[in-house]
PDB file of C-alpha atoms in Angstrom:
ATOM      1  CA  GLY A   1      -7.625  -0.698 -16.020  1.00  0.00           C
ATOM      2  CA  GLN A   2      -4.466  -0.863 -15.059  1.00  0.00           C
ATOM      3  CA  GLN A   3      -3.261  -3.885 -13.513  1.00  0.00           C
ATOM      4  CA  VAL A   4      -0.126  -5.206 -11.774  1.00  0.00           C
ATOM      5  CA  MET A   5       0.890  -9.031 -10.986  1.00  0.00           C
ATOM      6  CA  GLN A   6       3.310 -10.507  -9.116  1.00  0.00           C
ATOM      7  CA  ILE A   7       4.490 -13.956  -9.441  1.00  0.00           C
ATOM      8  CA  PRO A   8       4.861 -16.243  -6.937  1.00  0.00           C
ATOM      9  CA  GLN A   9       1.979 -15.336  -4.862  1.00  0.00           C
ATOM     10  CA  TYR A  10       3.900 -17.199  -2.240  1.00  0.00           C
ATOM     11  CA  GLN A  11       7.335 -18.712  -1.503  1.00  0.00           C
ATOM     12  CA  HIS A  12       8.784 -20.307   1.582  1.00  0.00           C
ATOM     13  CA  VAL A  13      12.583 -20.548   1.484  1.00  0.00           C
ATOM     14  CA  GLN A  14      15.879 -21.797   3.855  1.00  0.00           C
ATOM     15  CA  GLU A  15      16.932 -19.435   5.748  1.00  0.00           C
ATOM     16  CA  GLY A  16      19.978 -18.252   3.701  1.00  0.00           C
ATOM     17  CA  GLU A  17      18.672 -18.968   0.432  1.00  0.00           C
ATOM     18  CA  ASP A  18      18.008 -16.507  -2.315  1.00  0.00           C
ATOM     19  CA  PHE A  19      14.563 -15.100  -3.488  1.00  0.00           C
ATOM     20  CA  THR A  20      12.716 -12.910  -6.011  1.00  0.00           C
ATOM     21  CA  THR A  21       9.794 -11.896  -6.907  1.00  0.00           C
ATOM     22  CA  TYR A  22       8.940 -10.202 -10.565  1.00  0.00           C
ATOM     23  CA  CYS A  23       6.187  -7.533 -10.687  1.00  0.00           C
ATOM     24  CA  ASN A  24       4.334  -7.383 -14.499  1.00  0.00           C
ATOM     25  CA  SER A  25       2.454  -4.187 -15.197  1.00  0.00           C
ATOM     26  CA  SER A  26       0.016  -3.884 -18.309  1.00  0.00           C
ATOM     27  CA  THR A  27       0.958  -0.177 -18.868  1.00  0.00           C
ATOM     28  CA  THR A  28       3.986   1.599 -19.109  1.00  0.00           C
ATOM     29  CA  LEU A  29       5.161   2.673 -15.823  1.00  0.00           C
ATOM     30  CA  SER A  30       6.303   6.113 -15.378  1.00  0.00           C
ATOM     31  CA  ASN A  31       7.712   4.927 -11.771  1.00  0.00           C
ATOM     32  CA  ILE A  32       7.866   1.993  -9.574  1.00  0.00           C
ATOM     33  CA  GLN A  33       7.779   1.634  -5.853  1.00  0.00           C
ATOM     34  CA  TRP A  34       8.411  -1.531  -3.516  1.00  0.00           C
ATOM     35  CA  TYR A  35       6.927  -1.748  -0.389  1.00  0.00           C
ATOM     36  CA  LYS A  36       7.166  -4.721   2.349  1.00  0.00           C
ATOM     37  CA  GLN A  37       3.833  -5.217   4.698  1.00  0.00           C
ATOM     38  CA  ARG A  38       5.401  -7.345   8.016  1.00  0.00           C
ATOM     39  CA  PRO A  39       2.529  -9.636   9.068  1.00  0.00           C
ATOM     40  CA  GLY A  40       0.020  -7.710  11.076  1.00  0.00           C
ATOM     41  CA  GLY A  41       2.068  -4.439  10.033  1.00  0.00           C
ATOM     42  CA  HIS A  42       1.767  -2.015   7.274  1.00  0.00           C
ATOM     43  CA  PRO A  43       3.518  -1.590   4.171  1.00  0.00           C
ATOM     44  CA  VAL A  44       6.891   0.499   4.681  1.00  0.00           C
ATOM     45  CA  PHE A  45       8.440   1.931   1.641  1.00  0.00           C
ATOM     46  CA  LEU A  46      11.718   0.376   0.581  1.00  0.00           C
ATOM     47  CA  ILE A  47      12.873   2.058  -3.056  1.00  0.00           C
ATOM     48  CA  GLN A  48      11.718   3.966  -5.764  1.00  0.00           C
ATOM     49  CA  LEU A  49      13.104   3.074  -9.725  1.00  0.00           C
ATOM     50  CA  VAL A  50      12.553   5.777 -12.398  1.00  0.00           C
ATOM     51  CA  LYS A  51      15.167   5.233 -15.333  1.00  0.00           C
ATOM     52  CA  SER A  52      14.810   2.367 -17.880  1.00  0.00           C
ATOM     53  CA  GLY A  53      16.643  -0.213 -16.736  1.00  0.00           C
ATOM     54  CA  GLU A  54      17.792   1.100 -13.304  1.00  0.00           C
ATOM     55  CA  VAL A  55      19.185  -0.923 -10.727  1.00  0.00           C
ATOM     56  CA  LYS A  56      19.262  -0.148  -7.200  1.00  0.00           C
ATOM     57  CA  LYS A  57      20.849  -1.736  -3.796  1.00  0.00           C
ATOM     58  CA  GLN A  58      19.807  -1.690  -0.250  1.00  0.00           C
ATOM     59  CA  LYS A  59      22.709  -4.105   1.508  1.00  0.00           C
ATOM     60  CA  ARG A  60      20.730  -7.555   0.516  1.00  0.00           C
ATOM     61  CA  LEU A  61      18.113  -6.175  -1.913  1.00  0.00           C
ATOM     62  CA  THR A  62      18.554  -5.655  -5.183  1.00  0.00           C
ATOM     63  CA  PHE A  63      16.135  -3.778  -7.422  1.00  0.00           C
ATOM     64  CA  GLN A  64      15.784  -3.548 -10.859  1.00  0.00           C
ATOM     65  CA  PHE A  65      13.505  -1.611 -13.563  1.00  0.00           C
ATOM     66  CA  GLY A  66      12.795  -3.149 -16.667  1.00  0.00           C
ATOM     67  CA  GLU A  67      14.077  -1.470 -20.394  1.00  0.00           C
ATOM     68  CA  ALA A  68      10.255  -0.824 -21.057  1.00  0.00           C
ATOM     69  CA  LYS A  69       9.321   0.609 -17.683  1.00  0.00           C
ATOM     70  CA  LYS A  70       6.838  -2.119 -17.300  1.00  0.00           C
ATOM     71  CA  ASN A  71       8.907  -4.561 -15.241  1.00  0.00           C
ATOM     72  CA  SER A  72      10.337  -5.032 -12.054  1.00  0.00           C
ATOM     73  CA  SER A  73      11.956  -7.199  -9.502  1.00  0.00           C
ATOM     74  CA  LEU A  74      13.033  -7.575  -6.124  1.00  0.00           C
ATOM     75  CA  HIS A  75      16.275 -10.045  -5.180  1.00  0.00           C
ATOM     76  CA  ILE A  76      16.799 -10.688  -1.736  1.00  0.00           C
ATOM     77  CA  THR A  77      20.352 -12.648  -1.387  1.00  0.00           C
ATOM     78  CA  ALA A  78      21.288 -14.915   1.632  1.00  0.00           C
ATOM     79  CA  THR A  79      17.437 -14.501   3.226  1.00  0.00           C
ATOM     80  CA  GLN A  80      16.995 -14.088   6.635  1.00  0.00           C
ATOM     81  CA  THR A  81      14.039 -14.470   9.360  1.00  0.00           C
ATOM     82  CA  THR A  82      13.790 -10.982   9.364  1.00  0.00           C
ATOM     83  CA  ASP A  83      12.646 -11.050   5.657  1.00  0.00           C
ATOM     84  CA  VAL A  84       9.493 -12.399   6.419  1.00  0.00           C
ATOM     85  CA  GLY A  85       6.502 -10.296   4.695  1.00  0.00           C
ATOM     86  CA  THR A  86       5.034  -9.656   1.820  1.00  0.00           C
ATOM     87  CA  TYR A  87       6.192  -7.742  -0.365  1.00  0.00           C
ATOM     88  CA  PHE A  88       4.469  -5.309  -2.900  1.00  0.00           C
ATOM     89  CA  CYS A  89       5.608  -3.252  -5.998  1.00  0.00           C
ATOM     90  CA  ALA A  90       3.261  -0.494  -6.710  1.00  0.00           C
ATOM     91  CA  GLY A  91       3.459   1.713  -9.678  1.00  0.00           C
ATOM     92  CA  ARG A  92       3.131   5.220 -11.284  1.00  0.00           C
ATOM     93  CA  VAL A  93       1.673   6.212 -14.949  1.00  0.00           C
ATOM     94  CA  THR A  94       2.610   9.442 -15.962  1.00  0.00           C
ATOM     95  CA  GLY A  95      -0.436  11.911 -15.387  1.00  0.00           C
ATOM     96  CA  GLY A  96      -1.858   9.795 -12.897  1.00  0.00           C
ATOM     97  CA  GLY A  97      -0.628  12.266  -9.899  1.00  0.00           C
ATOM     98  CA  ASN A  98       0.801  10.633  -6.606  1.00  0.00           C
ATOM     99  CA  LYS A  99      -1.693   7.875  -7.164  1.00  0.00           C
ATOM    100  CA  LEU A 100      -0.230   4.213  -7.027  1.00  0.00           C
ATOM    101  CA  THR A 101      -1.487   1.028  -8.235  1.00  0.00           C
ATOM    102  CA  PHE A 102      -0.304  -1.565  -6.083  1.00  0.00           C
ATOM    103  CA  GLY A 103       0.831  -5.253  -7.300  1.00  0.00           C
ATOM    104  CA  THR A 104      -0.528  -8.196  -6.053  1.00  0.00           C
ATOM    105  CA  GLY A 105       2.124  -9.016  -3.533  1.00  0.00           C
ATOM    106  CA  THR A 106       4.434 -11.821  -2.619  1.00  0.00           C
ATOM    107  CA  GLN A 107       4.453 -13.392   0.496  1.00  0.00           C
ATOM    108  CA  LEU A 108       7.557 -14.573   1.168  1.00  0.00           C
ATOM    109  CA  LYS A 109       8.279 -17.021   4.875  1.00  0.00           C
ATOM    110  CA  VAL A 110      11.669 -17.912   5.765  1.00  0.00           C
ATOM    111  CA  GLU A 111      12.813 -20.894   7.630  1.00  0.00           C
ATOM    112  CA  LEU A 112      14.983 -21.545  10.021  1.00  0.00           C
TER     113      LEU A 112
ATOM    114  CA  GLY B   1       9.949  11.592  11.133  1.00  0.00           C
ATOM    115  CA  ALA B   2       7.150  10.941   8.777  1.00  0.00           C
ATOM    116  CA  VAL B   3       4.414   9.302  11.146  1.00  0.00           C
ATOM    117  CA  VAL B   4       0.821   8.649  10.342  1.00  0.00           C
ATOM    118  CA  SER B   5      -1.766   7.355  12.454  1.00  0.00           C
ATOM    119  CA  GLN B   6      -5.021   5.913  12.551  1.00  0.00           C
ATOM    120  CA  HIS B   7      -8.420   5.988  14.378  1.00  0.00           C
ATOM    121  CA  PRO B   8      -9.776   3.530  16.152  1.00  0.00           C
ATOM    122  CA  SER B   9      -7.337   0.574  15.407  1.00  0.00           C
ATOM    123  CA  TRP B  10     -10.054  -1.649  15.354  1.00  0.00           C
ATOM    124  CA  VAL B  11     -14.225  -1.072  15.609  1.00  0.00           C
ATOM    125  CA  ILE B  12     -17.021  -3.735  15.965  1.00  0.00           C
ATOM    126  CA  CYS B  13     -19.922  -2.046  14.464  1.00  0.00           C
ATOM    127  CA  LYS B  14     -23.821  -2.953  13.920  1.00  0.00           C
ATOM    128  CA  SER B  15     -25.578  -3.509  10.542  1.00  0.00           C
ATOM    129  CA  GLY B  16     -26.724   0.108   9.561  1.00  0.00           C
ATOM    130  CA  THR B  17     -24.987   1.859  11.528  1.00  0.00           C
ATOM    131  CA  SER B  18     -21.903   4.487  10.596  1.00  0.00           C
ATOM    132  CA  VAL B  19     -18.546   4.024  11.188  1.00  0.00           C
ATOM    133  CA  LYS B  20     -16.163   7.048  10.832  1.00  0.00           C
ATOM    134  CA  ILE B  21     -12.035   6.548  10.801  1.00  0.00           C
ATOM    135  CA  GLU B  22      -9.382   9.330  11.322  1.00  0.00           C
ATOM    136  CA  CYS B  23      -5.611  10.048   9.506  1.00  0.00           C
ATOM    137  CA  ARG B  24      -3.457  11.737  10.674  1.00  0.00           C
ATOM    138  CA  SER B  25       0.104  12.659   9.533  1.00  0.00           C
ATOM    139  CA  LEU B  26       1.663  13.733  12.564  1.00  0.00           C
ATOM    140  CA  ASP B  27       5.485  15.526  12.237  1.00  0.00           C
ATOM    141  CA  PHE B  28       4.498  16.556   8.366  1.00  0.00           C
ATOM    142  CA  GLN B  29       1.677  18.038   6.535  1.00  0.00           C
ATOM    143  CA  ALA B  30       0.020  15.784   4.078  1.00  0.00           C
ATOM    144  CA  THR B  31      -1.077  17.453   0.786  1.00  0.00           C
ATOM    145  CA  THR B  32      -2.741  14.543  -0.573  1.00  0.00           C
ATOM    146  CA  MET B  33      -3.947  10.905   1.602  1.00  0.00           C
ATOM    147  CA  PHE B  34      -5.027   7.951  -0.154  1.00  0.00           C
ATOM    148  CA  TRP B  35      -7.846   5.600   1.568  1.00  0.00           C
ATOM    149  CA  TYR B  36      -6.819   1.942   1.032  1.00  0.00           C
ATOM    150  CA  ARG B  37      -8.749  -0.976   1.335  1.00  0.00           C
ATOM    151  CA  GLN B  38      -7.021  -4.733   2.488  1.00  0.00           C
ATOM    152  CA  PHE B  39      -8.679  -8.395   2.571  1.00  0.00           C
ATOM    153  CA  PRO B  40      -6.849 -11.237   4.201  1.00  0.00           C
ATOM    154  CA  LYS B  41      -3.882 -12.358   2.527  1.00  0.00           C
ATOM    155  CA  GLN B  42      -4.321  -9.706  -0.522  1.00  0.00           C
ATOM    156  CA  SER B  43      -3.103  -6.681  -2.006  1.00  0.00           C
ATOM    157  CA  LEU B  44      -4.066  -2.758  -1.429  1.00  0.00           C
ATOM    158  CA  MET B  45      -6.970  -1.549  -3.426  1.00  0.00           C
ATOM    159  CA  LEU B  46      -7.011   2.176  -3.854  1.00  0.00           C
ATOM    160  CA  MET B  47     -10.473   3.233  -2.709  1.00  0.00           C
ATOM    161  CA  ALA B  48      -9.830   7.295  -3.063  1.00  0.00           C
ATOM    162  CA  THR B  49      -7.580   9.985  -3.320  1.00  0.00           C
ATOM    163  CA  SER B  50      -7.763  12.741  -1.074  1.00  0.00           C
ATOM    164  CA  ASN B  51      -6.099  16.491  -1.325  1.00  0.00           C
ATOM    165  CA  GLU B  52      -6.622  19.477   1.346  1.00  0.00           C
ATOM    166  CA  GLY B  53      -9.543  21.624   0.465  1.00  0.00           C
ATOM    167  CA  SER B  54     -11.051  19.248  -2.137  1.00  0.00           C
ATOM    168  CA  LYS B  55     -13.418  17.037  -2.612  1.00  0.00           C
ATOM    169  CA  ALA B  56     -12.439  13.646  -2.875  1.00  0.00           C
ATOM    170  CA  THR B  57     -11.498  11.028  -6.331  1.00  0.00           C
ATOM    171  CA  TYR B  58     -13.064   8.206  -6.452  1.00  0.00           C
ATOM    172  CA  GLU B  59     -11.703   5.351  -7.983  1.00  0.00           C
ATOM    173  CA  GLN B  60     -14.015   3.587 -10.039  1.00  0.00           C
ATOM    174  CA  GLY B  61     -16.553   1.000  -8.545  1.00  0.00           C
ATOM    175  CA  VAL B  62     -16.142   2.889  -5.005  1.00  0.00           C
ATOM    176  CA  GLU B  63     -19.476   4.182  -3.705  1.00  0.00           C
ATOM    177  CA  LYS B  64     -18.573   8.007  -2.908  1.00  0.00           C
ATOM    178  CA  ASP B  65     -22.210   8.208  -0.867  1.00  0.00           C
ATOM    179  CA  LYS B  66     -21.182   4.929   0.869  1.00  0.00           C
ATOM    180  CA  PHE B  67     -17.852   5.766   1.870  1.00  0.00           C
ATOM    181  CA  LEU B  68     -17.498   9.652   2.786  1.00  0.00           C
ATOM    182  CA  ILE B  69     -14.157  11.035   2.837  1.00  0.00           C
ATOM    183  CA  ASN B  70     -12.883  14.591   4.186  1.00  0.00           C
ATOM    184  CA  HIS B  71      -9.638  16.086   4.330  1.00  0.00           C
ATOM    185  CA  ALA B  72     -10.348  19.124   5.841  1.00  0.00           C
ATOM    186  CA  SER B  73      -6.644  20.081   7.311  1.00  0.00           C
ATOM    187  CA  LEU B  74      -3.298  19.261   5.965  1.00  0.00           C
ATOM    188  CA  THR B  75      -3.239  16.472   8.593  1.00  0.00           C
ATOM    189  CA  LEU B  76      -6.357  15.103   9.097  1.00  0.00           C
ATOM    190  CA  SER B  77      -8.479  12.852   6.554  1.00  0.00           C
ATOM    191  CA  THR B  78     -11.607  11.189   7.505  1.00  0.00           C
ATOM    192  CA  LEU B  79     -13.359   8.048   5.751  1.00  0.00           C
ATOM    193  CA  THR B  80     -17.018   7.526   7.091  1.00  0.00           C
ATOM    194  CA  VAL B  81     -18.259   4.086   5.823  1.00  0.00           C
ATOM    195  CA  THR B  82     -21.896   4.898   6.178  1.00  0.00           C
ATOM    196  CA  SER B  83     -25.060   2.555   6.388  1.00  0.00           C
ATOM    197  CA  ALA B  84     -22.693  -0.396   6.957  1.00  0.00           C
ATOM    198  CA  HIS B  85     -23.120  -4.137   5.793  1.00  0.00           C
ATOM    199  CA  PRO B  86     -21.029  -7.077   6.875  1.00  0.00           C
ATOM    200  CA  GLU B  87     -19.487  -7.184   3.325  1.00  0.00           C
ATOM    201  CA  ASP B  88     -17.951  -3.583   4.376  1.00  0.00           C
ATOM    202  CA  SER B  89     -16.128  -6.214   6.892  1.00  0.00           C
ATOM    203  CA  SER B  90     -11.997  -5.459   6.237  1.00  0.00           C
ATOM    204  CA  PHE B  91      -8.593  -3.693   6.712  1.00  0.00           C
ATOM    205  CA  TYR B  92      -8.813  -0.110   5.867  1.00  0.00           C
ATOM    206  CA  ILE B  93      -5.333   1.812   5.435  1.00  0.00           C
ATOM    207  CA  CYS B  94      -4.800   5.440   4.640  1.00  0.00           C
ATOM    208  CA  SER B  95      -1.487   6.985   3.512  1.00  0.00           C
ATOM    209  CA  ALA B  96       0.235  10.308   2.733  1.00  0.00           C
ATOM    210  CA  THR B  97       2.676  12.434   1.009  1.00  0.00           C
ATOM    211  CA  ARG B  98       4.262  15.162   2.067  1.00  0.00           C
ATOM    212  CA  GLY B  99       3.926  17.360  -0.766  1.00  0.00           C
ATOM    213  CA  THR B 100       5.011  18.389  -4.567  1.00  0.00           C
ATOM    214  CA  GLY B 101       8.083  16.101  -5.873  1.00  0.00           C
ATOM    215  CA  SER B 102       7.639  13.946  -2.833  1.00  0.00           C
ATOM    216  CA  TYR B 103       6.645  10.514  -3.823  1.00  0.00           C
ATOM    217  CA  GLU B 104       6.823   8.113  -0.943  1.00  0.00           C
ATOM    218  CA  GLN B 105       3.640   7.129   0.902  1.00  0.00           C
ATOM    219  CA  TYR B 106       4.099   7.105   4.515  1.00  0.00           C
ATOM    220  CA  PHE B 107       0.776   4.198   5.423  1.00  0.00           C
ATOM    221  CA  GLY B 108      -1.139   4.118   8.663  1.00  0.00           C
ATOM    222  CA  PRO B 109      -1.332   1.203  11.008  1.00  0.00           C
ATOM    223  CA  GLY B 110      -4.808   0.157   9.677  1.00  0.00           C
ATOM    224  CA  THR B 111      -7.701   0.149  10.959  1.00  0.00           C
ATOM    225  CA  ARG B 112      -9.816  -3.342  11.436  1.00  0.00           C
ATOM    226  CA  LEU B 113     -13.993  -2.882  10.651  1.00  0.00           C
ATOM    227  CA  THR B 114     -15.724  -5.876  11.529  1.00  0.00           C
ATOM    228  CA  VAL B 115     -19.977  -5.313  10.556  1.00  0.00           C
ATOM    229  CA  THR B 116     -22.418  -7.666  12.366  1.00  0.00           C
TER     230      THR B 116
END
């Protein structure tokens, strides 16, 4: 079945450092979404990427969708303590309806 | 807008009993709801997709007779864990989408189930 892996599994940074999480799917995706889950909370939608090679920015967050539509990345510039949480990518395949396959997640910790 | 609630937020039950978890979309009609299971520090595993008025579609490996899903209205889906066992202890989260063409999933706060 479809698998979506993320690396790294954990990342510990000092506040102000940059952070990147990478997402790789075993199958080609029709689109990919990113979610953030704070400790003890539930996933919250961040963004969706649809086009091959697409790049979107949200303030300090930059999202990319690979040319082959099998990988994606999330980059945070100058992390802040409010960025703490687990970041999940979630992919949708053509013909899969609204069903998402979530990645393994990257847990980010930010120290002052 | 787009608030999803779950009830209860946590529940403890004895082995062999059944537990019902409710998922409600409070301010929108949800044509599709999803049920996930999440173990500590792990990802969300999709259990089933639920469409209003039709039978749920279960993912491979999920026992449909054990995890009963009912989507009786456009704002309510229920998950019943039947004859619960300690290995069913987990965090169960539902999500909902608004409708055709809508891609964002709105997640409920989750239900922590502990089976003793």
